[in-house]
Every structure is written in structure tokens, then in C-alpha cells.
């Protein structure tokens, strides 16, 4: 049974799970509903959000060293670079709308293949062309990040990002980090003003 986290919580993924070697990180979101008939939840939330325009969100992961630095462009995994150099991280590709249930984008991670120089994996969602389209995360709802054991298909962790991120164009959802021989996960849920993944990457360079 998955452990539901709240912002700031951490969990040890591999302690007591020596067989855990491959995980799927699923990220999901929905555009805020606007004037949909019969939508109780939509009415409750008040609708809104730029006249129902499509919001194209992109998930990315930054592979950082022990000092929290992005030391090579190959360590930025996103729709334009779907596989890490060591093959440990593979991105599923881009979902243009975020509509529908379940994971919108998935990142598969082979824990055993991650380079020893990588100590943190930071998961980010940003809005494509946010400035040009004048869009922000106030137009997005039901955002989440979850971790699944690829072997057993068991959901290990689920974190719903419930804050109001209006005005923010990027979202740092969580991070996977190494501690000795164990891997741990931290629920972050911080909005950022950087308009694209390149700007986010520069913060860690």
C-alpha cells in the first residue's frame, strides 16, 4: 500500500526493500476545468484559468552531484534528451495536454545503474512556452508525483501537490537522493518563477 506524503516529508525507499532496483516515477496534472456540465468538483473549484486553453506541461529530471550541481548537460533528462548517458534514467516522452486519468508523463529509473557521481535526482514540471502563452500553474490542478516498483507494480509513494501555485511557471515536485547505500524520497512541492527547464537547470549549474 502506497504511503501518502505531505510537503516536506521524507521516506526511505530501499531500507527493508533490498530487492528494489527499478522504479517508475509518474507525474500527473489536469487543466483547470472550465464550464463543464455536470462537474460538481469543477463548480466547487470555481473553474477559471485562461478560457480553457491547453496547457502543455513537461516533466524533467536533473541528475545532481554530491554538491547539488548539474555538472553536464547530459544529466538533464527531458523530452529533448530522453535517456541518461549511463542508461539509468529513461523519459517516456511528452504529453501535450495533461487530460485524462493516471500518469501524464513517466520516468523509469534503474537504481543499480545510476552513476556513483549522481547523488540527487530532482523532478520538475514546467509549462512549455509559459511566458509567450501567459500561462502559469494556477491553470493546473490535481498535480501529483508517485513512485512505483517496476517489478511488483506496487505503488510505493504518492504525493498530491495541493497548494495554490498561481503565478508560478515551474514546479519542483520532489527529489530522490542517495544516503549511503539507501535511496530516499523527499516531497518538495515548491513553485518557481523560471519559465523553462533551461532556466531551472541554470540554477543548479
PDB file of C-alpha atoms in Angstrom:
ATOM      1  CA  UNK A   1       0.000   0.000   0.000  1.00  0.00           C
ATOM      2  CA  UNK A   2       1.349   3.398  -1.016  1.00  0.00           C
ATOM      3  CA  UNK A   3       2.465   5.882   1.607  1.00  0.00           C
ATOM      4  CA  UNK A   4       0.815   9.268   1.058  1.00  0.00           C
ATOM      5  CA  UNK A   5       3.224  12.088   1.767  1.00  0.00           C
ATOM      6  CA  UNK A   6       2.687  15.742   2.549  1.00  0.00           C
ATOM      7  CA  UNK A   7       5.023  18.580   1.681  1.00  0.00           C
ATOM      8  CA  UNK A   8       8.383  18.279   3.423  1.00  0.00           C
ATOM      9  CA  UNK A   9       8.064  14.603   4.323  1.00  0.00           C
ATOM     10  CA  UNK A  10      10.818  12.117   3.504  1.00  0.00           C
ATOM     11  CA  UNK A  11      10.771   8.337   3.149  1.00  0.00           C
ATOM     12  CA  UNK A  12      13.456   5.672   2.874  1.00  0.00           C
ATOM     13  CA  UNK A  13      12.644   3.674  -0.245  1.00  0.00           C
ATOM     14  CA  UNK A  14      15.241   0.920  -0.105  1.00  0.00           C
ATOM     15  CA  UNK A  15      15.575   0.218   3.617  1.00  0.00           C
ATOM     16  CA  UNK A  16      13.850  -3.115   4.114  1.00  0.00           C
ATOM     17  CA  UNK A  17      13.470  -3.441   0.335  1.00  0.00           C
ATOM     18  CA  UNK A  18      16.833  -4.834  -0.704  1.00  0.00           C
ATOM     19  CA  UNK A  19      15.318  -6.160  -3.937  1.00  0.00           C
ATOM     20  CA  UNK A  20      14.116  -2.734  -5.090  1.00  0.00           C
ATOM     21  CA  UNK A  21      16.134  -1.920  -8.180  1.00  0.00           C
ATOM     22  CA  UNK A  22      13.836  -0.259 -10.714  1.00  0.00           C
ATOM     23  CA  UNK A  23      11.155   2.354 -10.168  1.00  0.00           C
ATOM     24  CA  UNK A  24       8.729   4.326 -12.287  1.00  0.00           C
ATOM     25  CA  UNK A  25       8.216   7.955 -11.356  1.00  0.00           C
ATOM     26  CA  UNK A  26       4.800   9.036 -12.593  1.00  0.00           C
ATOM     27  CA  UNK A  27       3.792  12.681 -12.778  1.00  0.00           C
ATOM     28  CA  UNK A  28       0.267  13.881 -13.497  1.00  0.00           C
ATOM     29  CA  UNK A  29      -1.819  17.036 -13.744  1.00  0.00           C
ATOM     30  CA  UNK A  30      -5.057  18.326 -15.231  1.00  0.00           C
ATOM     31  CA  UNK A  31      -6.009  21.648 -16.782  1.00  0.00           C
ATOM     32  CA  UNK A  32      -8.467  23.500 -14.569  1.00  0.00           C
ATOM     33  CA  UNK A  33     -11.979  22.647 -15.760  1.00  0.00           C
ATOM     34  CA  UNK A  34     -13.990  25.466 -17.307  1.00  0.00           C
ATOM     35  CA  UNK A  35     -17.767  25.307 -17.657  1.00  0.00           C
ATOM     36  CA  UNK A  36     -18.072  21.536 -17.933  1.00  0.00           C
ATOM     37  CA  UNK A  37     -21.651  20.347 -17.465  1.00  0.00           C
ATOM     38  CA  UNK A  38     -22.378  18.124 -14.508  1.00  0.00           C
ATOM     39  CA  UNK A  39     -18.964  18.765 -12.969  1.00  0.00           C
ATOM     40  CA  UNK A  40     -19.546  19.140  -9.253  1.00  0.00           C
ATOM     41  CA  UNK A  41     -15.854  19.322  -8.489  1.00  0.00           C
ATOM     42  CA  UNK A  42     -15.320  21.826 -11.300  1.00  0.00           C
ATOM     43  CA  UNK A  43     -18.098  24.028  -9.928  1.00  0.00           C
ATOM     44  CA  UNK A  44     -16.697  23.681  -6.431  1.00  0.00           C
ATOM     45  CA  UNK A  45     -13.287  24.832  -7.620  1.00  0.00           C
ATOM     46  CA  UNK A  46     -14.793  27.729  -9.478  1.00  0.00           C
ATOM     47  CA  UNK A  47     -13.410  26.940 -12.941  1.00  0.00           C
ATOM     48  CA  UNK A  48     -11.312  29.722 -14.484  1.00  0.00           C
ATOM     49  CA  UNK A  49      -7.876  29.581 -15.989  1.00  0.00           C
ATOM     50  CA  UNK A  50      -7.422  31.400 -19.287  1.00  0.00           C
ATOM     51  CA  UNK A  51     -10.623  30.361 -21.045  1.00  0.00           C
ATOM     52  CA  UNK A  52      -9.783  26.679 -21.063  1.00  0.00           C
ATOM     53  CA  UNK A  53      -6.654  26.986 -23.199  1.00  0.00           C
ATOM     54  CA  UNK A  54      -4.498  23.863 -23.485  1.00  0.00           C
ATOM     55  CA  UNK A  55      -1.585  23.941 -21.066  1.00  0.00           C
ATOM     56  CA  UNK A  56       1.382  21.865 -22.204  1.00  0.00           C
ATOM     57  CA  UNK A  57       3.322  20.707 -19.130  1.00  0.00           C
ATOM     58  CA  UNK A  58       6.665  18.933 -19.401  1.00  0.00           C
ATOM     59  CA  UNK A  59       8.285  16.689 -16.794  1.00  0.00           C
ATOM     60  CA  UNK A  60      12.058  16.667 -16.409  1.00  0.00           C
ATOM     61  CA  UNK A  61      14.669  15.284 -14.042  1.00  0.00           C
ATOM     62  CA  UNK A  62      18.014  16.792 -13.106  1.00  0.00           C
ATOM     63  CA  UNK A  63      20.800  14.420 -12.043  1.00  0.00           C
ATOM     64  CA  UNK A  64      22.929  16.284  -9.500  1.00  0.00           C
ATOM     65  CA  UNK A  65      26.279  15.538  -7.875  1.00  0.00           C
ATOM     66  CA  UNK A  66      27.014  15.451  -4.127  1.00  0.00           C
ATOM     67  CA  UNK A  67      27.224  19.262  -4.090  1.00  0.00           C
ATOM     68  CA  UNK A  68      23.808  19.626  -5.674  1.00  0.00           C
ATOM     69  CA  UNK A  69      25.252  20.703  -9.024  1.00  0.00           C
ATOM     70  CA  UNK A  70      24.292  19.813 -12.569  1.00  0.00           C
ATOM     71  CA  UNK A  71      27.735  19.076 -13.969  1.00  0.00           C
ATOM     72  CA  UNK A  72      26.870  18.057 -17.542  1.00  0.00           C
ATOM     73  CA  UNK A  73      24.044  18.811 -19.978  1.00  0.00           C
ATOM     74  CA  UNK A  74      23.601  15.057 -20.438  1.00  0.00           C
ATOM     75  CA  UNK A  75      22.364  14.953 -16.837  1.00  0.00           C
ATOM     76  CA  UNK A  76      19.241  16.919 -17.738  1.00  0.00           C
ATOM     77  CA  UNK A  77      16.579  14.417 -18.836  1.00  0.00           C
ATOM     78  CA  UNK A  78      13.518  15.835 -20.617  1.00  0.00           C
ATOM     79  CA  UNK A  79      11.533  15.382 -23.861  1.00  0.00           C
ATOM     80  CA  UNK A  80      14.567  16.543 -25.881  1.00  0.00           C
ATOM     81  CA  UNK A  81      17.018  14.184 -24.124  1.00  0.00           C
ATOM     82  CA  UNK A  82      15.068  11.128 -23.016  1.00  0.00           C
ATOM     83  CA  UNK A  83      17.871   8.893 -21.756  1.00  0.00           C
ATOM     84  CA  UNK A  84      20.752   9.478 -19.371  1.00  0.00           C
ATOM     85  CA  UNK A  85      24.276   8.684 -20.531  1.00  0.00           C
ATOM     86  CA  UNK A  86      24.526   5.666 -18.212  1.00  0.00           C
ATOM     87  CA  UNK A  87      21.086   4.414 -19.281  1.00  0.00           C
ATOM     88  CA  UNK A  88      19.706   4.540 -15.752  1.00  0.00           C
ATOM     89  CA  UNK A  89      17.034   7.179 -16.419  1.00  0.00           C
ATOM     90  CA  UNK A  90      14.589   6.964 -19.339  1.00  0.00           C
ATOM     91  CA  UNK A  91      11.837   9.525 -20.041  1.00  0.00           C
ATOM     92  CA  UNK A  92       8.558   8.335 -21.599  1.00  0.00           C
ATOM     93  CA  UNK A  93       8.113  11.369 -23.828  1.00  0.00           C
ATOM     94  CA  UNK A  94       5.909  14.442 -23.988  1.00  0.00           C
ATOM     95  CA  UNK A  95       2.173  14.586 -23.188  1.00  0.00           C
ATOM     96  CA  UNK A  96       0.785  17.749 -24.791  1.00  0.00           C
ATOM     97  CA  UNK A  97      -2.475  18.235 -22.875  1.00  0.00           C
ATOM     98  CA  UNK A  98      -2.457  16.527 -19.467  1.00  0.00           C
ATOM     99  CA  UNK A  99      -6.046  15.419 -19.986  1.00  0.00           C
ATOM    100  CA  UNK A 100      -7.298  12.047 -18.743  1.00  0.00           C
ATOM    101  CA  UNK A 101      -6.639   9.996 -15.647  1.00  0.00           C
ATOM    102  CA  UNK A 102      -3.366   8.469 -14.494  1.00  0.00           C
ATOM    103  CA  UNK A 103       0.231   9.427 -15.188  1.00  0.00           C
ATOM    104  CA  UNK A 104       0.740  12.077 -17.856  1.00  0.00           C
ATOM    105  CA  UNK A 105       4.488  11.506 -18.118  1.00  0.00           C
ATOM    106  CA  UNK A 106       6.650   8.715 -16.745  1.00  0.00           C
ATOM    107  CA  UNK A 107      10.331   8.432 -15.936  1.00  0.00           C
ATOM    108  CA  UNK A 108      11.835   4.982 -15.420  1.00  0.00           C
ATOM    109  CA  UNK A 109      14.860   4.710 -13.160  1.00  0.00           C
ATOM    110  CA  UNK A 110      17.245   1.788 -12.694  1.00  0.00           C
ATOM    111  CA  UNK A 111      18.676   2.469  -9.248  1.00  0.00           C
ATOM    112  CA  UNK A 112      21.515  -0.021  -9.707  1.00  0.00           C
ATOM    113  CA  UNK A 113      22.761   1.701 -12.878  1.00  0.00           C
ATOM    114  CA  UNK A 114      22.836   5.267 -11.593  1.00  0.00           C
ATOM    115  CA  UNK A 115      26.374   6.631 -11.796  1.00  0.00           C
ATOM    116  CA  UNK A 116      28.145   6.871  -8.404  1.00  0.00           C
ATOM    117  CA  UNK A 117      28.699  10.570  -9.163  1.00  0.00           C
ATOM    118  CA  UNK A 118      24.930  11.191  -9.083  1.00  0.00           C
ATOM    119  CA  UNK A 119      23.553  11.804  -5.587  1.00  0.00           C
ATOM    120  CA  UNK A 120      20.226  13.553  -6.231  1.00  0.00           C
ATOM    121  CA  UNK A 121      17.506  13.364  -8.859  1.00  0.00           C
ATOM    122  CA  UNK A 122      15.222  16.401  -8.855  1.00  0.00           C
ATOM    123  CA  UNK A 123      11.838  16.087 -10.592  1.00  0.00           C
ATOM    124  CA  UNK A 124      10.486  19.229 -12.222  1.00  0.00           C
ATOM    125  CA  UNK A 125       7.335  20.098 -14.174  1.00  0.00           C
ATOM    126  CA  UNK A 126       7.236  23.278 -16.225  1.00  0.00           C
ATOM    127  CA  UNK A 127       4.781  24.850 -18.676  1.00  0.00           C
ATOM    128  CA  UNK A 128       6.018  24.919 -22.256  1.00  0.00           C
ATOM    129  CA  UNK A 129       6.173  28.480 -23.654  1.00  0.00           C
ATOM    130  CA  UNK A 130       4.643  29.758 -20.410  1.00  0.00           C
ATOM    131  CA  UNK A 131       5.670  33.382 -20.906  1.00  0.00           C
ATOM    132  CA  UNK A 132       4.569  33.531 -24.536  1.00  0.00           C
ATOM    133  CA  UNK A 133       1.200  31.929 -23.745  1.00  0.00           C
ATOM    134  CA  UNK A 134       0.814  33.846 -20.473  1.00  0.00           C
ATOM    135  CA  UNK A 135       0.141  30.634 -18.580  1.00  0.00           C
ATOM    136  CA  UNK A 136       1.029  29.554 -15.055  1.00  0.00           C
ATOM    137  CA  UNK A 137       0.304  26.753 -12.592  1.00  0.00           C
ATOM    138  CA  UNK A 138      -2.848  28.494 -11.401  1.00  0.00           C
ATOM    139  CA  UNK A 139      -4.311  26.918 -14.563  1.00  0.00           C
ATOM    140  CA  UNK A 140      -3.363  23.412 -13.402  1.00  0.00           C
ATOM    141  CA  UNK A 141      -4.993  21.200 -10.757  1.00  0.00           C
ATOM    142  CA  UNK A 142      -4.685  17.672  -9.376  1.00  0.00           C
ATOM    143  CA  UNK A 143      -0.894  17.624  -9.757  1.00  0.00           C
ATOM    144  CA  UNK A 144       0.885  14.626  -8.232  1.00  0.00           C
ATOM    145  CA  UNK A 145       4.068  12.604  -8.237  1.00  0.00           C
ATOM    146  CA  UNK A 146       4.164   8.899  -7.405  1.00  0.00           C
ATOM    147  CA  UNK A 147       6.772   6.146  -7.291  1.00  0.00           C
ATOM    148  CA  UNK A 148       6.056   2.573  -8.376  1.00  0.00           C
ATOM    149  CA  UNK A 149       8.178  -0.574  -8.024  1.00  0.00           C
ATOM    150  CA  UNK A 150       8.610  -1.682 -11.641  1.00  0.00           C
ATOM    151  CA  UNK A 151       8.956  -5.330 -10.667  1.00  0.00           C
ATOM    152  CA  UNK A 152       5.990  -5.802  -8.335  1.00  0.00           C
ATOM    153  CA  UNK A 153       3.947  -2.871  -9.766  1.00  0.00           C
ATOM    154  CA  UNK A 154       3.326  -1.772  -6.181  1.00  0.00           C
ATOM    155  CA  UNK A 155       2.840   1.949  -5.683  1.00  0.00           C
ATOM    156  CA  UNK A 156       5.356   2.934  -3.014  1.00  0.00           C
ATOM    157  CA  UNK A 157       4.768   6.661  -2.578  1.00  0.00           C
ATOM    158  CA  UNK A 158       2.093   9.149  -3.631  1.00  0.00           C
ATOM    159  CA  UNK A 159       2.306  12.904  -3.120  1.00  0.00           C
ATOM    160  CA  UNK A 160      -0.520  15.256  -4.141  1.00  0.00           C
ATOM    161  CA  UNK A 161       0.563  18.858  -4.674  1.00  0.00           C
ATOM    162  CA  UNK A 162      -2.353  20.767  -3.236  1.00  0.00           C
ATOM    163  CA  UNK A 163      -1.028  24.317  -2.809  1.00  0.00           C
ATOM    164  CA  UNK A 164      -2.027  27.262  -4.978  1.00  0.00           C
ATOM    165  CA  UNK A 165       0.788  27.748  -7.490  1.00  0.00           C
ATOM    166  CA  UNK A 166      -0.758  30.691  -9.349  1.00  0.00           C
ATOM    167  CA  UNK A 167       1.916  32.874 -10.944  1.00  0.00           C
ATOM    168  CA  UNK A 168       4.478  30.041 -10.973  1.00  0.00           C
ATOM    169  CA  UNK A 169       5.704  28.651 -14.293  1.00  0.00           C
ATOM    170  CA  UNK A 170       7.680  25.714 -12.922  1.00  0.00           C
ATOM    171  CA  UNK A 171       7.103  23.214 -10.139  1.00  0.00           C
ATOM    172  CA  UNK A 172       9.756  21.258  -8.241  1.00  0.00           C
ATOM    173  CA  UNK A 173       7.731  18.236  -7.200  1.00  0.00           C
ATOM    174  CA  UNK A 174      10.187  16.045  -5.306  1.00  0.00           C
ATOM    175  CA  UNK A 175      13.620  14.511  -5.248  1.00  0.00           C
ATOM    176  CA  UNK A 176      15.224  11.105  -4.977  1.00  0.00           C
ATOM    177  CA  UNK A 177      18.501  11.204  -3.078  1.00  0.00           C
ATOM    178  CA  UNK A 178      21.251   8.847  -2.068  1.00  0.00           C
ATOM    179  CA  UNK A 179      22.204   8.288   1.572  1.00  0.00           C
ATOM    180  CA  UNK A 180      24.915   5.678   1.920  1.00  0.00           C
ATOM    181  CA  UNK A 181      23.607   2.616   0.122  1.00  0.00           C
ATOM    182  CA  UNK A 182      19.972   3.672   0.517  1.00  0.00           C
ATOM    183  CA  UNK A 183      17.756   5.793  -1.714  1.00  0.00           C
ATOM    184  CA  UNK A 184      15.264   8.180  -0.132  1.00  0.00           C
ATOM    185  CA  UNK A 185      12.489  10.385  -1.486  1.00  0.00           C
ATOM    186  CA  UNK A 186      11.559  13.891  -0.368  1.00  0.00           C
ATOM    187  CA  UNK A 187       8.227  15.595  -1.172  1.00  0.00           C
ATOM    188  CA  UNK A 188       9.146  19.180  -2.094  1.00  0.00           C
ATOM    189  CA  UNK A 189       6.189  20.870  -3.827  1.00  0.00           C
ATOM    190  CA  UNK A 190       7.830  24.251  -4.430  1.00  0.00           C
ATOM    191  CA  UNK A 191       6.695  26.614  -7.175  1.00  0.00           C
ATOM    192  CA  UNK A 192       9.315  28.522  -9.163  1.00  0.00           C
ATOM    193  CA  UNK A 193       9.220  31.548 -11.433  1.00  0.00           C
ATOM    194  CA  UNK A 194      11.673  30.175 -14.005  1.00  0.00           C
ATOM    195  CA  UNK A 195       9.802  29.922 -17.339  1.00  0.00           C
ATOM    196  CA  UNK A 196      11.527  26.845 -18.761  1.00  0.00           C
ATOM    197  CA  UNK A 197      13.678  23.840 -17.876  1.00  0.00           C
ATOM    198  CA  UNK A 198      16.803  25.588 -19.160  1.00  0.00           C
ATOM    199  CA  UNK A 199      16.346  28.342 -16.602  1.00  0.00           C
ATOM    200  CA  UNK A 200      15.775  25.765 -13.856  1.00  0.00           C
ATOM    201  CA  UNK A 201      18.925  23.908 -14.914  1.00  0.00           C
ATOM    202  CA  UNK A 202      20.938  27.126 -14.694  1.00  0.00           C
ATOM    203  CA  UNK A 203      20.026  27.392 -11.000  1.00  0.00           C
ATOM    204  CA  UNK A 204      21.858  24.119 -10.393  1.00  0.00           C
ATOM    205  CA  UNK A 205      24.859  24.793 -12.656  1.00  0.00           C
TER     206      UNK A 205
END
